[in-house]
mmCIF file of C-alpha atoms in Angstrom:
data_model
loop_
_atom_site.group_PDB
_atom_site.id
_atom_site.type_symbol
_atom_site.label_atom_id
_atom_site.label_comp_id
_atom_site.label_asym_id
_atom_site.label_seq_id
_atom_site.Cartn_x
_atom_site.Cartn_y
_atom_site.Cartn_z
ATOM 1 C CA MET E 1 4.928 14.274 -23.916
ATOM 2 C CA ARG E 2 3.035 14.023 -27.215
ATOM 3 C CA GLY E 3 0.172 11.540 -27.328
ATOM 4 C CA PHE E 4 0.096 11.206 -23.528
ATOM 5 C CA HIS E 5 -3.700 11.011 -23.255
ATOM 6 C CA LEU E 6 -3.967 8.384 -25.989
ATOM 7 C CA ILE E 7 -1.284 6.275 -24.321
ATOM 8 C CA GLN E 8 -3.018 6.746 -20.971
ATOM 9 C CA ASN E 9 -6.382 5.555 -22.305
ATOM 10 C CA VAL E 10 -4.929 2.539 -24.104
ATOM 11 C CA LEU E 11 -2.892 1.495 -21.094
ATOM 12 C CA SER E 12 -5.934 1.881 -18.825
ATOM 13 C CA VAL E 13 -7.773 -0.792 -20.812
ATOM 14 C CA VAL E 14 -4.703 -3.046 -20.874
ATOM 15 C CA VAL E 15 -4.280 -2.628 -17.128
ATOM 16 C CA MET E 16 -7.893 -3.595 -16.385
ATOM 17 C CA LEU E 17 -7.481 -6.781 -18.401
ATOM 18 C CA PHE E 18 -4.151 -7.498 -16.716
ATOM 19 C CA ILE E 19 -5.645 -7.094 -13.238
ATOM 20 C CA ALA E 20 -8.509 -9.423 -14.179
ATOM 21 C CA VAL E 21 -5.933 -12.061 -15.145
ATOM 22 C CA ILE E 22 -4.129 -11.626 -11.801
ATOM 23 C CA TRP E 23 -7.388 -12.030 -9.908
ATOM 24 C CA GLY E 24 -8.247 -15.104 -11.986
ATOM 25 C CA ILE E 25 -4.885 -16.808 -11.415
ATOM 26 C CA SER E 26 -5.141 -16.073 -7.696
ATOM 27 C CA ALA E 27 -8.606 -17.657 -7.605
ATOM 28 C CA ALA E 28 -7.370 -21.039 -8.884
ATOM 29 C CA PRO E 29 -6.235 -22.471 -5.484
ATOM 30 C CA GLY E 30 -9.440 -21.263 -3.798
ATOM 31 C CA TYR E 31 -11.549 -22.810 -6.544
ATOM 32 C CA LEU E 32 -9.822 -26.170 -6.008
ATOM 33 C CA ILE E 33 -10.551 -25.968 -2.267
ATOM 34 C CA VAL E 34 -14.234 -25.273 -2.898
ATOM 35 C CA MET E 35 -14.556 -28.116 -5.393
ATOM 36 C CA GLU E 36 -12.722 -30.571 -3.142
ATOM 37 C CA ILE E 37 -14.834 -29.848 -0.049
ATOM 38 C CA ARG E 38 -18.072 -29.786 -2.019
ATOM 39 C CA SER E 39 -17.303 -33.109 -3.682
ATOM 40 C CA ARG E 40 -16.961 -34.748 -0.272
ATOM 41 C CA VAL E 41 -20.359 -33.607 1.047
ATOM 42 C CA VAL E 42 -22.572 -33.930 -2.036
ATOM 43 C CA GLY E 43 -25.297 -36.462 -1.304
ATOM 44 C CA GLU E 44 -24.670 -36.396 2.471
ATOM 45 C CA GLY E 45 -27.821 -34.430 3.231
ATOM 46 C CA LEU E 46 -28.959 -30.948 2.361
ATOM 47 C CA LEU E 47 -27.792 -29.313 5.618
ATOM 48 C CA LEU E 48 -24.342 -30.923 5.562
ATOM 49 C CA GLU E 49 -23.966 -30.104 1.881
ATOM 50 C CA ALA E 50 -24.907 -26.459 2.518
ATOM 51 C CA VAL E 51 -22.486 -26.170 5.449
ATOM 52 C CA GLY E 52 -19.704 -27.859 3.523
ATOM 53 C CA THR E 53 -20.215 -25.637 0.498
ATOM 54 C CA GLY E 54 -20.310 -22.534 2.703
ATOM 55 C CA VAL E 55 -17.085 -23.485 4.491
ATOM 56 C CA GLY E 56 -15.481 -24.250 1.144
ATOM 57 C CA LEU E 57 -16.473 -20.831 -0.212
ATOM 58 C CA GLY E 58 -15.113 -19.108 2.894
ATOM 59 C CA LEU E 59 -11.782 -20.935 2.746
ATOM 60 C CA GLY E 60 -11.643 -20.413 -1.015
ATOM 61 C CA TYR E 61 -12.177 -16.669 -0.619
ATOM 62 C CA LEU E 62 -9.468 -16.474 2.046
ATOM 63 C CA CYS E 63 -7.065 -18.450 -0.125
ATOM 64 C CA TRP E 64 -7.838 -16.235 -3.135
ATOM 65 C CA GLY E 65 -7.236 -13.058 -1.147
ATOM 66 C CA ILE E 66 -3.905 -14.163 0.298
ATOM 67 C CA CYS E 67 -2.678 -15.479 -3.049
ATOM 68 C CA MET E 68 -3.753 -12.282 -4.791
ATOM 69 C CA VAL E 69 -2.029 -9.991 -2.275
ATOM 70 C CA LEU E 70 1.241 -11.940 -2.379
ATOM 71 C CA LEU E 71 1.142 -12.261 -6.179
ATOM 72 C CA CYS E 72 0.595 -8.503 -6.522
ATOM 73 C CA GLY E 73 3.471 -7.874 -4.134
ATOM 74 C CA PHE E 74 5.785 -10.187 -6.041
ATOM 75 C CA LEU E 75 4.900 -8.796 -9.471
ATOM 76 C CA GLY E 76 4.919 -5.216 -8.169
ATOM 77 C CA GLY E 77 8.385 -5.608 -6.704
ATOM 78 C CA LEU E 78 9.679 -7.474 -9.731
ATOM 79 C CA SER E 79 8.565 -4.792 -12.172
ATOM 80 C CA ARG E 80 9.059 -1.772 -9.881
ATOM 81 C CA PRO E 81 10.784 1.073 -11.735
ATOM 82 C CA ARG E 82 13.695 2.819 -10.035
ATOM 83 C CA LEU E 83 12.243 6.291 -9.750
ATOM 84 C CA GLU E 84 14.494 9.156 -8.679
ATOM 85 C CA GLU E 85 13.518 11.893 -6.246
ATOM 86 C CA GLY E 86 12.387 15.083 -7.920
ATOM 87 C CA ARG E 87 9.676 16.769 -9.961
ATOM 88 C CA VAL E 88 8.528 15.748 -13.423
ATOM 89 C CA PRO E 89 5.658 16.930 -15.666
ATOM 90 C CA ILE E 90 2.408 15.020 -15.189
ATOM 91 C CA GLU E 91 2.361 14.224 -18.897
ATOM 92 C CA SER E 92 5.670 12.375 -18.982
ATOM 93 C CA PHE E 93 7.054 8.879 -19.381
ATOM 94 C CA THR E 94 8.130 8.938 -15.718
ATOM 95 C CA THR E 95 4.495 9.422 -14.692
ATOM 96 C CA ILE E 96 3.496 6.383 -16.751
ATOM 97 C CA ARG E 97 6.234 4.319 -15.069
ATOM 98 C CA TRP E 98 5.099 5.534 -11.639
ATOM 99 C CA ALA E 99 1.456 4.738 -12.447
ATOM 100 C CA TRP E 100 2.474 1.221 -13.477
ATOM 101 C CA SER E 101 4.188 0.716 -10.114
ATOM 102 C CA MET E 102 0.934 1.700 -8.369
ATOM 103 C CA ILE E 103 -1.262 -0.703 -10.344
ATOM 104 C CA PHE E 104 -0.333 -3.717 -8.267
ATOM 105 C CA HIS E 105 -0.982 -1.882 -5.005
ATOM 106 C CA ARG E 106 -4.409 -0.751 -6.201
ATOM 107 C CA SER E 107 -5.193 -4.342 -7.136
ATOM 108 C CA ALA E 108 -4.034 -5.680 -3.762
ATOM 109 C CA LEU E 109 -6.227 -3.166 -1.913
ATOM 110 C CA LEU E 110 -9.215 -5.406 -2.593
ATOM 111 C CA PHE E 111 -8.013 -7.752 0.177
ATOM 112 C CA LEU E 112 -4.948 -6.149 1.799
ATOM 113 C CA TRP E 113 -7.062 -4.579 4.547
ATOM 114 C CA VAL E 114 -7.929 -8.088 5.768
ATOM 115 C CA VAL E 115 -4.306 -9.162 6.356
ATOM 116 C CA VAL E 116 -3.051 -6.088 8.222
ATOM 117 C CA PRO E 117 -1.572 -6.032 10.757
ATOM 118 C CA SER E 118 0.161 -9.365 10.271
ATOM 119 C CA PHE E 119 3.302 -10.918 8.852
ATOM 120 C CA LEU E 120 1.397 -11.282 5.569
ATOM 121 C CA GLY E 121 0.873 -7.525 5.340
ATOM 122 C CA ASN E 122 4.516 -6.846 6.174
ATOM 123 C CA THR E 123 5.603 -9.458 3.636
ATOM 124 C CA TYR E 124 3.511 -7.771 0.963
ATOM 125 C CA TYR E 125 5.068 -4.362 1.622
ATOM 126 C CA ARG E 126 8.568 -5.860 1.649
ATOM 127 C CA LEU E 127 7.886 -7.554 -1.683
ATOM 128 C CA MET E 128 6.788 -4.165 -3.022
ATOM 129 C CA GLY E 129 10.156 -2.705 -2.045
ATOM 130 C CA ALA E 130 9.598 -1.144 1.387
ATOM 131 C CA LYS E 131 12.375 -1.430 3.953
ATOM 132 C CA ILE E 132 10.732 -2.561 7.189
ATOM 133 C CA GLY E 133 12.492 -3.146 10.483
ATOM 134 C CA LYS E 134 11.900 -5.969 12.921
ATOM 135 C CA GLY E 135 8.709 -5.860 14.959
ATOM 136 C CA ALA E 136 6.921 -3.198 12.895
ATOM 137 C CA GLN E 137 3.127 -3.246 13.334
ATOM 138 C CA LEU E 138 1.441 -1.914 10.202
ATOM 139 C CA ASN E 139 -2.316 -1.754 10.635
ATOM 140 C CA THR E 140 -2.947 0.003 7.332
ATOM 141 C CA ASP E 141 -3.317 -0.670 3.633
ATOM 142 C CA ASN E 142 -2.363 2.912 2.768
ATOM 143 C CA ILE E 143 1.416 2.768 2.402
ATOM 144 C CA ASN E 144 1.770 4.073 -1.123
ATOM 145 C CA ASP E 145 4.985 4.082 -3.181
ATOM 146 C CA ALA E 146 6.351 1.324 -0.940
ATOM 147 C CA GLY E 147 9.669 1.246 -2.788
ATOM 148 C CA MET E 148 10.412 4.754 -1.479
ATOM 149 C CA VAL E 149 9.430 4.078 2.155
ATOM 150 C CA THR E 150 11.703 3.073 5.032
ATOM 151 C CA LEU E 151 10.196 2.029 8.370
ATOM 152 C CA GLY E 152 12.436 1.351 11.348
ATOM 153 C CA ALA E 153 12.214 -1.437 13.905
ATOM 154 C CA GLY E 154 9.181 -1.316 16.166
ATOM 155 C CA VAL E 155 7.306 1.273 14.106
ATOM 156 C CA VAL E 156 3.549 1.266 14.727
ATOM 157 C CA MET E 157 1.043 2.564 12.170
ATOM 158 C CA GLY E 158 -2.573 2.880 13.293
ATOM 159 C CA GLY E 159 -5.616 2.024 11.219
ATOM 160 C CA HIS E 160 -5.925 4.003 7.982
ATOM 161 C CA ALA E 161 -2.643 5.850 8.601
ATOM 162 C CA THR E 162 -1.257 6.937 5.234
ATOM 163 C CA ILE E 163 2.227 7.389 3.838
ATOM 164 C CA ASN E 164 2.621 9.013 0.440
ATOM 165 C CA ALA E 165 5.984 9.325 -1.259
ATOM 166 C CA HIS E 166 4.315 11.230 -4.088
ATOM 167 C CA LEU E 167 1.939 14.094 -4.710
ATOM 168 C CA THR E 168 0.822 16.151 -7.665
ATOM 169 C CA GLU E 169 0.912 19.921 -7.737
ATOM 170 C CA LYS E 170 1.123 22.620 -10.403
ATOM 171 C CA GLY E 171 1.054 20.098 -13.231
ATOM 172 C CA GLU E 172 3.940 18.103 -11.818
ATOM 173 C CA LEU E 173 4.439 14.710 -10.160
ATOM 174 C CA VAL E 174 6.562 15.110 -7.031
ATOM 175 C CA LEU E 175 8.499 12.089 -5.751
ATOM 176 C CA SER E 176 10.474 12.001 -2.501
ATOM 177 C CA PRO E 177 11.284 9.157 -0.060
ATOM 178 C CA VAL E 178 9.728 8.919 3.405
ATOM 179 C CA ARG E 179 11.739 7.661 6.383
ATOM 180 C CA VAL E 180 10.292 6.698 9.760
ATOM 181 C CA GLY E 181 12.685 5.996 12.636
ATOM 182 C CA ASP E 182 12.690 3.142 15.133
ATOM 183 C CA ASN E 183 9.723 2.900 17.514
ATOM 184 C CA ALA E 184 7.916 5.868 15.980
ATOM 185 C CA LEU E 185 4.116 5.938 16.061
ATOM 186 C CA LEU E 186 1.837 7.144 13.272
ATOM 187 C CA GLY E 187 -1.623 7.493 14.787
ATOM 188 C CA THR E 188 -4.940 6.401 13.340
ATOM 189 C CA GLY E 189 -5.842 8.292 10.183
ATOM 190 C CA SER E 190 -2.642 10.349 10.149
ATOM 191 C CA ILE E 191 -1.086 11.347 6.812
ATOM 192 C CA VAL E 192 2.618 11.676 6.084
ATOM 193 C CA GLN E 193 3.530 13.384 2.832
ATOM 194 C CA PRO E 194 6.598 13.004 0.552
ATOM 195 C CA GLY E 195 10.081 13.811 1.798
ATOM 196 C CA CYS E 196 9.200 13.578 5.492
ATOM 197 C CA VAL E 197 11.635 12.228 8.070
ATOM 198 C CA ILE E 198 10.041 11.027 11.314
ATOM 199 C CA GLY E 199 12.606 10.666 14.086
ATOM 200 C CA ALA E 200 13.007 7.622 16.316
ATOM 201 C CA GLY E 201 10.370 7.443 19.033
ATOM 202 C CA ALA E 202 8.424 10.370 17.589
ATOM 203 C CA VAL E 203 4.612 10.400 17.595
ATOM 204 C CA VAL E 204 2.293 11.692 14.895
ATOM 205 C CA ALA E 205 -1.087 12.145 16.539
ATOM 206 C CA SER E 206 -4.306 10.685 15.144
ATOM 207 C CA ARG E 207 -5.672 12.564 12.104
ATOM 208 C CA ALA E 208 -2.590 14.774 11.895
ATOM 209 C CA VAL E 209 -1.308 15.772 8.452
ATOM 210 C CA VAL E 210 2.468 16.113 8.166
ATOM 211 C CA PRO E 211 3.280 18.428 5.223
ATOM 212 C CA LYS E 212 5.847 17.473 2.594
ATOM 213 C CA TRP E 213 9.543 17.649 3.523
ATOM 214 C CA THR E 214 8.864 17.976 7.238
ATOM 215 C CA ASN E 215 11.538 16.764 9.662
ATOM 216 C CA ILE E 216 10.140 15.644 13.030
ATOM 217 C CA PRO E 217 12.949 15.400 15.604
ATOM 218 C CA VAL E 218 13.552 12.340 17.758
ATOM 219 C CA GLY E 219 10.959 11.789 20.465
ATOM 220 C CA GLU E 220 8.681 14.729 19.681
ATOM 221 C CA VAL E 221 4.879 14.592 19.456
ATOM 222 C CA TRP E 222 3.236 16.361 16.530
ATOM 223 C CA GLY E 223 -0.461 16.889 15.874
ATOM 224 C CA GLY E 224 -2.937 19.011 13.968
ATOM 225 C CA VAL E 225 -3.530 20.048 10.361
ATOM 226 C CA PRO E 226 -0.923 20.905 9.300
ATOM 227 C CA ALA E 227 1.009 19.086 12.010
ATOM 228 C CA ARG E 228 2.997 21.109 14.522
ATOM 229 C CA CYS E 229 5.044 20.141 17.566
ATOM 230 C CA ILE E 230 2.763 19.815 20.612
ATOM 231 C CA ARG E 231 5.262 18.168 22.959
ATOM 232 C CA LEU E 232 9.048 18.179 22.990
ATOM 233 C CA ALA E 233 11.180 15.103 23.536
ATOM 234 C CA ASP E 234 11.724 16.060 27.207
ATOM 235 C CA GLY E 235 7.952 16.103 27.812
ATOM 236 C CA THR E 236 7.567 19.874 27.923
ATOM 237 C CA LYS E 237 5.363 21.913 25.646
ATOM 238 C CA PRO E 238 6.945 24.180 23.023
ATOM 239 C CA GLU E 239 6.752 27.916 23.663
#
């Protein structure tokens, strides 16, 4: 793609300004909370005024963070490009579209870690396009490419567990959906790469790295780097 680097640099500046606007809009409700609480304690004594202002700032920060995360989710889902599975050159229009879809997630990361696991975190990922089953517990802010991720009912993701539906290699951007079956567990710090299918009830051990396009059968336990089967679905160890 001719002129890719120029387009990349120009868009980087535009994106930074755009994110600043999102943060500013999200701050408006919190600012009103701070001003309202502060106005009620001014002149009531230095200690009460300090406490009131502090509480107002805390509530304002919380309000800003929640508004920002949900606004990023809404805008990210609304503008999410429909990217097809496959490989494309890094310097391509598809890469620019993919990068745009990631902007909102990168912006939300500033506060997303505070609201996971909770219905707010799940709501954010659903707004971003992820398909999430009932009762999923997602204690991570590292679900990337949410629009290409499917998580079944009862899925549990430990802290800092990561799902990537993309990677870059040999000058190409690789895109492939990730599917995690019902009641599967992704342990703390584990990494699941593009194209992986994690069967129902399967376990990915803590810190394990599941290579791209790996299929983990139902009920098996995988661990290690790269991940390998360490326990079969019947509880026995593989030969």
